[in-house]
Amino acid sequence: MRKDVIELDHLSKCYGDYVAVNDVNFAIASGEFFAMLGPSGCGKTTTLKMIAGFEQPTSGRVVLDGVDVSAVPPYKRNVNTVFQQYVLFPHMSVFDNVAFGPRSRKTKESDVRRSVMEMLEVVRLVDFAPRKPSQLSGGQQQRVALARALVNYPRALLLDEPLAALDLKLREAMQIELKRIQREVGISFVFVTHDQGEALTMSDRIAVMSQGVVEQIGTPSEIYRSPATLFVAGFIGSANLLPGVVTSTDGVDLVVKLEIGSTVKVAKGDNDNFVVGSKVSVMLRPERIRPTSSIPANGEGIEGILTDLVFQGPTARLILRLANGTELICITDAWRDTPVQPGDRTSVTWERDCGYVLAGWPDRAGATTTNVDQIEAAL
Ligand code: ATP
């Protein structure tokens, strides 16, 4: 049976007039890997600090194991935090760094030894126990910091962008490693990141946040396949967002007249909110659309000029520019020949169930991941 370790009960945090966290309300289960994901300034670190006790909520409660701890100081909460800057004691060995917590609680030395070695086993650093932090790589230091935070088996481990200081390859390897460690110790991990790939790789569930508000909570595949809002659609992976208006609906499909002129049919899914006249966006994930050199007979497709074709190893990335300047991204299998070349008139088509309808219009139509300045500003 699901048991909640952490409950955030209508939690808000204001700094003066500024609402950094706005009515956040969710629970994290025992043994769950839970990510809070969102762009810089969305309130994820503030939420994490309220769980840890480093910030006091303006309103709402933090409940740990069924007990309201909102007024309990950090050191009395049975959670531990690992920050991006995992400061290890430089003069102490790996063993002594991990042993620091249990020793300061006056644990018997034989028990300290057993639990430290057990944890070094989990993070695969037994052979490194006598070394000093300066004799370790960045990834190894990060694993010492994890061992140090986990050695007392807290009810939850809170991680604030712990991989941000590592370079890409190591970060990717550490994502797999972190997930393995979490599975092995069975402790709930609450992980804060602005990196959607990181959140998708490791999490059981993700809370996507924007401007202090939780936009959606779901499994990685739920939020990728069925985003609740335009923000989530654009923030998780890349999406082609095409604004339009619903012109008819037959219970199964919606017919949408797109701003760019074409009319497309999209499966309605579970959503009953769309009626004739609704302003909607059709989301097409780049890997769900196909380029062709001919206009499809059923009229379902979008026509433009192929402006870019980039080989990326397993996939190829195509950019199609429509007559009104909107850009679409299409990702194809690089092992197959692409039927079009840059400069060619090109259409993209898709199976009926590949389109997905969202309420509202985006600020900018087309692919969400082509504007460098916008993306940089968001992160
Ligand atoms: P980042 O990834 O950049 O850390 P974040 O999503 O973790 O972003 P928070 O650190 O939670 O964001 O901050 C949320 C908002 O609250 C930001 O606009 C930030 O400037 C503001 N904020 C955070 N701490 C304080 C503070 N002590 N005083 C005033 N404003 C603050």
Coordinates of C-alpha atoms and ligand atoms in Angstrom, one line a residue:
M1 CA 0.0 0.0 0.0
R2 CA 1.2 3.5 -0.8
K3 CA 2.6 5.3 2.2
D4 CA 3.3 9.0 2.0
V5 CA 6.6 10.2 3.6
I6 CA 6.2 13.9 2.7
E7 CA 3.0 15.9 2.4
L8 CA 3.0 19.5 1.2
D9 CA -0.3 20.8 2.3
H10 CA -1.2 24.0 0.4
L11 CA 2.3 25.4 0.9
S12 CA 3.0 29.0 0.0
K13 CA 6.1 31.2 0.4
C14 CA 6.1 35.0 -0.1
Y15 CA 9.1 37.3 0.0
G16 CA 7.5 40.7 0.6
D17 CA 4.9 41.0 -2.2
Y18 CA 6.6 38.4 -4.3
V19 CA 4.9 34.9 -4.3
A20 CA 7.8 32.5 -4.8
V21 CA 5.7 29.3 -4.1
N22 CA 2.0 29.4 -4.6
D23 CA -0.3 26.8 -3.0
V24 CA 1.8 23.7 -3.7
N25 CA -0.1 20.7 -2.7
F26 CA 1.2 17.1 -3.2
A27 CA 2.6 14.1 -1.5
I28 CA 5.7 12.0 -2.0
A29 CA 5.5 8.3 -1.4
S30 CA 7.9 6.1 0.6
G31 CA 10.7 4.9 -1.8
E32 CA 9.7 7.3 -4.5
F33 CA 12.1 9.1 -6.8
F34 CA 10.4 12.5 -7.1
A35 CA 11.7 15.4 -9.2
M36 CA 10.7 19.0 -9.0
L37 CA 11.4 20.4 -12.5
G38 CA 11.2 23.9 -13.8
P39 CA 13.1 26.9 -15.2
S40 CA 15.2 29.2 -13.0
G41 CA 13.2 31.1 -10.4
C42 CA 10.1 28.8 -10.6
G43 CA 10.2 28.1 -6.8
K44 CA 11.6 24.6 -6.7
T45 CA 14.6 25.3 -4.4
T46 CA 12.3 27.3 -2.1
T47 CA 9.9 24.3 -1.9
L48 CA 12.8 22.0 -1.2
K49 CA 14.1 24.3 1.5
M50 CA 10.7 24.4 3.2
I51 CA 10.8 20.5 3.3
A52 CA 14.3 20.7 4.8
G53 CA 13.3 23.4 7.3
F54 CA 15.7 26.0 6.0
E55 CA 12.7 28.2 5.0
Q56 CA 9.5 28.8 6.9
P57 CA 6.2 28.6 4.9
T58 CA 4.1 31.8 4.7
S59 CA 1.1 29.5 4.8
G60 CA 0.4 25.8 4.6
R61 CA 2.1 22.8 6.3
V62 CA 5.0 20.4 5.7
V63 CA 4.1 17.0 7.1
L64 CA 6.7 14.3 7.5
D65 CA 5.5 10.8 8.3
G66 CA 2.1 12.1 9.3
V67 CA 3.6 14.7 11.7
D68 CA 3.3 18.5 11.0
V69 CA 7.0 19.7 11.1
S70 CA 6.4 23.2 9.9
A71 CA 7.8 24.6 13.1
V72 CA 10.5 22.0 13.6
P73 CA 14.1 23.1 13.0
P74 CA 16.1 21.4 10.1
Y75 CA 18.4 19.3 12.4
K76 CA 15.3 17.7 14.0
R77 CA 13.7 16.7 10.8
N78 CA 14.5 13.2 9.6
V79 CA 15.6 14.3 6.1
N80 CA 19.0 15.1 4.7
T81 CA 20.0 17.5 1.9
V82 CA 22.7 17.2 -0.7
F83 CA 23.5 20.5 -2.4
Q84 CA 25.1 21.3 -5.8
Q85 CA 28.3 22.3 -3.9
Y86 CA 28.8 19.1 -1.9
V87 CA 31.4 20.4 0.6
L88 CA 33.4 17.5 1.9
F89 CA 35.9 18.0 4.8
P90 CA 39.2 18.3 2.9
H91 CA 41.4 17.1 5.7
M92 CA 39.4 14.0 6.4
S93 CA 39.5 10.6 4.6
V94 CA 36.4 9.4 2.7
F95 CA 35.7 7.1 5.6
D96 CA 35.9 9.9 8.2
N97 CA 33.7 12.2 6.0
V98 CA 31.0 9.5 5.9
A99 CA 31.5 8.6 9.6
F100 CA 31.2 12.3 10.7
G101 CA 27.4 12.2 11.2
P102 CA 27.1 8.9 13.2
R103 CA 30.2 9.8 15.3
S104 CA 28.8 13.2 16.2
R105 CA 25.7 11.4 17.5
K106 CA 28.0 9.3 19.7
T107 CA 27.2 6.0 17.8
K108 CA 29.4 3.1 19.0
E109 CA 32.5 2.9 16.8
S110 CA 31.9 -0.7 15.7
D111 CA 28.4 0.4 14.5
V112 CA 29.9 3.4 12.8
R113 CA 32.4 1.2 10.9
R114 CA 29.7 -1.2 9.8
S115 CA 27.2 1.5 8.5
V116 CA 30.0 3.5 6.8
M117 CA 31.3 0.5 5.0
E118 CA 27.8 -0.6 4.1
M119 CA 27.2 2.8 2.5
L120 CA 30.5 2.9 0.8
E121 CA 29.6 -0.4 -0.7
V122 CA 26.3 1.1 -2.0
V123 CA 28.1 4.0 -3.7
R124 CA 31.0 1.6 -4.9
L125 CA 33.8 3.4 -3.1
V126 CA 35.0 0.8 -0.6
D127 CA 38.5 0.8 -2.0
F128 CA 38.6 4.6 -1.7
A129 CA 37.9 4.8 2.0
P130 CA 41.4 5.9 3.1
R131 CA 41.7 8.6 0.4
K132 CA 41.2 12.4 0.9
P133 CA 38.6 14.2 -1.2
S134 CA 41.3 15.9 -3.3
Q135 CA 42.4 12.5 -4.5
L136 CA 39.0 11.8 -6.0
S137 CA 37.2 12.7 -9.2
G138 CA 34.1 14.9 -9.3
G139 CA 31.8 12.0 -9.6
Q140 CA 33.5 10.1 -6.8
Q141 CA 33.3 13.2 -4.5
Q142 CA 29.6 13.4 -5.3
R143 CA 29.1 9.8 -4.3
V144 CA 30.9 10.4 -1.0
A145 CA 28.5 13.3 -0.4
L146 CA 25.6 10.9 -1.1
A147 CA 27.0 8.3 1.2
R148 CA 27.4 10.9 4.0
A149 CA 23.8 12.0 3.5
L150 CA 22.5 8.5 3.4
V151 CA 24.5 6.8 6.2
N152 CA 21.8 7.5 8.8
Y153 CA 19.0 6.3 6.6
P154 CA 16.9 9.5 6.7
R155 CA 13.3 9.1 5.7
A156 CA 14.0 11.2 2.6
L157 CA 17.0 12.6 0.8
L158 CA 16.6 16.1 -0.7
L159 CA 18.9 16.8 -3.6
D160 CA 19.3 20.4 -5.0
E161 CA 20.8 20.2 -8.5
P162 CA 23.5 17.8 -7.2
L163 CA 24.8 16.9 -10.7
A164 CA 25.0 20.5 -12.1
A165 CA 28.7 20.8 -11.4
L166 CA 29.6 17.7 -13.4
D167 CA 30.3 17.6 -17.1
L168 CA 27.8 16.0 -19.5
K169 CA 29.1 12.4 -19.8
L170 CA 29.7 12.1 -16.1
R171 CA 26.3 13.7 -15.4
E172 CA 24.6 11.1 -17.5
A173 CA 26.5 8.2 -15.9
M174 CA 25.7 9.6 -12.4
Q175 CA 21.9 9.8 -13.3
I176 CA 21.9 6.0 -13.8
E177 CA 24.1 5.6 -10.7
L178 CA 21.8 7.8 -8.5
K179 CA 18.7 5.9 -9.6
R180 CA 20.5 2.6 -8.7
I181 CA 21.6 3.9 -5.3
Q182 CA 18.0 5.1 -4.6
R183 CA 16.6 1.7 -5.5
E184 CA 19.1 -0.1 -3.4
V185 CA 18.5 2.0 -0.2
G186 CA 14.8 2.4 -0.8
I187 CA 14.7 5.9 0.6
S188 CA 12.5 8.6 -1.0
F189 CA 14.6 11.0 -3.1
V190 CA 13.3 14.5 -3.8
F191 CA 15.4 15.9 -6.7
V192 CA 15.4 19.5 -7.8
T193 CA 16.5 20.2 -11.4
H194 CA 16.0 22.5 -14.4
D195 CA 17.2 19.7 -16.7
Q196 CA 14.3 17.8 -18.1
G197 CA 16.5 14.9 -19.4
E198 CA 17.7 14.4 -15.9
A199 CA 14.2 14.4 -14.5
L200 CA 12.9 12.0 -17.2
T201 CA 15.8 9.6 -16.7
M202 CA 15.5 9.1 -13.0
S203 CA 12.1 9.9 -11.7
D204 CA 9.1 7.9 -10.8
R205 CA 7.1 11.1 -10.9
I206 CA 7.8 14.7 -11.8
A207 CA 6.2 17.9 -10.6
V208 CA 6.6 20.5 -13.4
M209 CA 6.7 24.0 -11.9
S210 CA 6.4 27.5 -13.4
Q211 CA 6.2 30.8 -11.5
G212 CA 5.7 29.2 -8.1
V213 CA 2.8 27.0 -9.3
V214 CA 2.8 23.2 -10.0
E215 CA 1.6 22.9 -13.6
Q216 CA 1.4 19.1 -13.6
I217 CA 2.5 16.0 -11.6
G218 CA 2.8 12.7 -13.4
T219 CA 5.1 9.9 -14.5
P220 CA 7.7 10.9 -17.1
S221 CA 5.7 9.3 -19.9
E222 CA 2.4 11.0 -18.7
I223 CA 4.0 14.5 -18.8
Y224 CA 5.8 13.8 -22.1
R225 CA 2.8 12.2 -23.9
S226 CA -0.1 14.1 -22.3
P227 CA 1.1 17.5 -21.1
A228 CA -1.5 19.3 -19.1
T229 CA -0.5 22.8 -20.4
L230 CA 1.4 24.5 -23.2
F231 CA 4.1 25.3 -20.7
V232 CA 4.6 21.6 -19.9
A233 CA 4.5 20.7 -23.5
G234 CA 7.3 23.1 -24.4
F235 CA 9.4 22.5 -21.3
I236 CA 9.5 18.7 -21.5
G237 CA 11.4 17.7 -24.7
S238 CA 10.7 19.7 -27.8
A239 CA 7.3 20.2 -29.3
N240 CA 5.8 21.8 -32.4
L241 CA 2.9 23.9 -31.3
L242 CA 0.4 25.0 -33.9
P243 CA -2.3 27.4 -32.9
G244 CA -5.8 27.0 -34.4
V245 CA -9.5 26.9 -33.7
V246 CA -11.8 23.8 -33.3
T247 CA -14.2 23.8 -36.3
S248 CA -16.1 20.6 -35.6
T249 CA -16.0 17.6 -33.3
D250 CA -17.6 14.2 -33.6
G251 CA -16.9 12.8 -30.2
V252 CA -13.7 11.0 -31.3
D253 CA -11.8 13.6 -33.3
L254 CA -11.5 17.3 -33.3
V255 CA -11.2 19.1 -36.6
V256 CA -8.8 22.1 -36.1
K257 CA -8.3 24.9 -38.6
L258 CA -4.7 26.0 -38.0
E259 CA -3.6 29.6 -38.2
I260 CA -1.2 28.5 -41.0
G261 CA -4.2 27.6 -43.2
S262 CA -4.4 23.8 -43.1
T263 CA -7.2 21.9 -41.5
V264 CA -6.2 18.8 -39.5
K265 CA -8.0 16.1 -37.6
V266 CA -6.7 15.3 -34.1
A267 CA -7.8 12.6 -31.7
K268 CA -9.8 14.2 -28.9
G269 CA -8.4 11.9 -26.2
D270 CA -10.0 12.2 -22.7
N271 CA -10.5 15.9 -22.9
D272 CA -14.1 17.1 -23.1
N273 CA -13.3 20.8 -22.7
F274 CA -12.9 21.5 -26.4
V275 CA -16.0 22.8 -28.2
V276 CA -16.4 24.4 -31.6
G277 CA -14.7 27.8 -31.5
S278 CA -12.2 26.8 -28.8
K279 CA -8.7 28.3 -29.3
V280 CA -6.3 25.3 -29.2
S281 CA -2.8 24.3 -30.1
V282 CA -2.0 21.1 -31.9
M283 CA 1.1 19.6 -30.4
L284 CA 3.3 17.4 -32.7
R285 CA 6.3 15.8 -31.1
P286 CA 9.2 16.0 -33.6
E287 CA 9.7 12.2 -33.7
R288 CA 6.0 11.7 -34.4
I289 CA 6.0 13.5 -37.8
R290 CA 7.5 12.4 -41.1
P291 CA 8.8 14.4 -43.9
T292 CA 7.6 13.6 -47.4
S293 CA 8.2 15.2 -50.8
S294 CA 4.5 14.8 -51.8
I295 CA 1.4 16.5 -50.4
P296 CA -0.7 13.8 -48.7
A297 CA -4.0 13.1 -50.5
N298 CA -6.2 13.4 -47.4
G299 CA -5.0 17.0 -47.0
E300 CA -3.5 16.2 -43.6
G301 CA -0.1 17.6 -43.5
I302 CA 1.8 20.8 -43.5
E303 CA 3.8 22.2 -46.3
G304 CA 6.9 24.2 -46.2
I305 CA 10.6 24.3 -47.3
L306 CA 13.2 22.2 -45.7
T307 CA 15.9 24.6 -44.4
D308 CA 18.2 22.3 -42.4
L309 CA 19.1 18.6 -42.2
V310 CA 21.5 17.8 -39.5
F311 CA 22.9 14.3 -38.9
Q312 CA 23.1 13.5 -35.2
G313 CA 24.2 9.9 -35.1
P314 CA 21.1 7.8 -34.4
T315 CA 18.7 10.5 -35.6
A316 CA 18.6 13.3 -38.1
R317 CA 17.1 16.7 -37.3
L318 CA 15.1 18.5 -40.0
I319 CA 13.9 22.0 -39.9
L320 CA 11.0 23.0 -42.0
R321 CA 10.0 26.6 -42.6
L322 CA 6.4 27.3 -43.3
A323 CA 5.1 30.1 -45.6
N324 CA 4.4 32.4 -42.6
G325 CA 7.9 31.8 -41.2
T326 CA 6.9 29.3 -38.5
E327 CA 9.6 26.6 -38.0
L328 CA 8.9 23.0 -37.3
I329 CA 11.3 20.4 -36.1
C330 CA 11.2 16.8 -37.3
I331 CA 13.4 14.0 -35.9
T332 CA 13.9 11.0 -38.1
D333 CA 15.7 7.7 -38.0
A334 CA 19.2 8.6 -39.4
W335 CA 19.6 5.0 -40.8
R336 CA 16.8 5.6 -43.3
D337 CA 17.2 7.8 -46.3
T338 CA 15.5 11.1 -46.0
P339 CA 13.3 11.8 -49.0
V340 CA 14.1 15.5 -49.1
Q341 CA 17.1 17.7 -49.1
P342 CA 17.6 21.3 -47.9
G343 CA 15.8 23.7 -50.3
D344 CA 13.2 21.2 -51.3
R345 CA 9.4 21.7 -50.9
T346 CA 8.6 19.3 -48.1
S347 CA 5.5 18.2 -46.2
V348 CA 5.2 16.7 -42.8
T349 CA 2.5 14.1 -42.1
W350 CA 1.5 12.0 -39.2
E351 CA -0.8 9.3 -38.0
R352 CA -4.1 10.4 -36.6
D353 CA -3.2 9.6 -33.0
C354 CA 0.2 11.4 -33.1
G355 CA -1.3 14.9 -32.7
Y356 CA -2.3 16.1 -29.3
V357 CA -4.6 19.0 -28.5
L358 CA -3.9 21.6 -25.7
A359 CA -6.0 24.6 -24.6
G360 CA -4.8 28.0 -25.6
W361 CA -2.3 29.5 -28.0
P362 CA 1.5 29.6 -27.5
D363 CA 3.4 32.9 -27.4
R364 CA 5.3 31.7 -30.4
A365 CA 4.0 29.2 -32.9
G366 CA 6.2 26.3 -34.1
A367 CA 9.0 24.4 -32.5
T368 CA 9.8 25.2 -28.9
T369 CA 13.5 24.6 -29.2
T370 CA 14.9 26.7 -32.0
N371 CA 15.1 30.1 -30.3
V372 CA 18.4 30.2 -28.4
D373 CA 17.7 33.5 -26.5
Q374 CA 14.3 32.3 -25.3
I375 CA 15.6 29.0 -24.0
E376 CA 18.6 30.6 -22.3
A377 CA 16.3 33.2 -20.6
A378 CA 14.1 30.3 -19.4
L379 CA 16.9 28.3 -17.8
Ligands
ATP1 P1 17.0 28.2 -9.5 O1 17.1 27.0 -10.3 O2 17.6 29.4 -10.3 O3 17.6 28.1 -8.1 P2 14.4 28.0 -8.4 O4 13.3 27.5 -9.2 O5 15.0 27.0 -7.5 O6 15.5 28.6 -9.4 P3 13.9 29.6 -6.1 O7 15.4 29.6 -5.7 O8 13.0 28.7 -5.4 O9 13.9 29.2 -7.6 O10 13.4 31.1 -6.1 C1 12.1 31.4 -6.5 C2 11.9 32.9 -6.6 O11 12.0 33.4 -5.2 C3 13.0 33.6 -7.4 O12 12.4 34.6 -8.1 C4 13.9 34.1 -6.3 O13 14.6 35.3 -6.8 C5 13.0 34.4 -5.2 N1 13.7 34.3 -3.9 C6 14.3 33.1 -3.4 N2 14.8 33.3 -2.2 C7 14.6 34.6 -1.9 C8 14.9 35.5 -0.7 N3 15.5 35.0 0.3 N4 14.4 36.7 -0.8 C9 13.7 37.2 -1.8 N5 13.4 36.5 -2.9 C10 13.8 35.2 -2.9

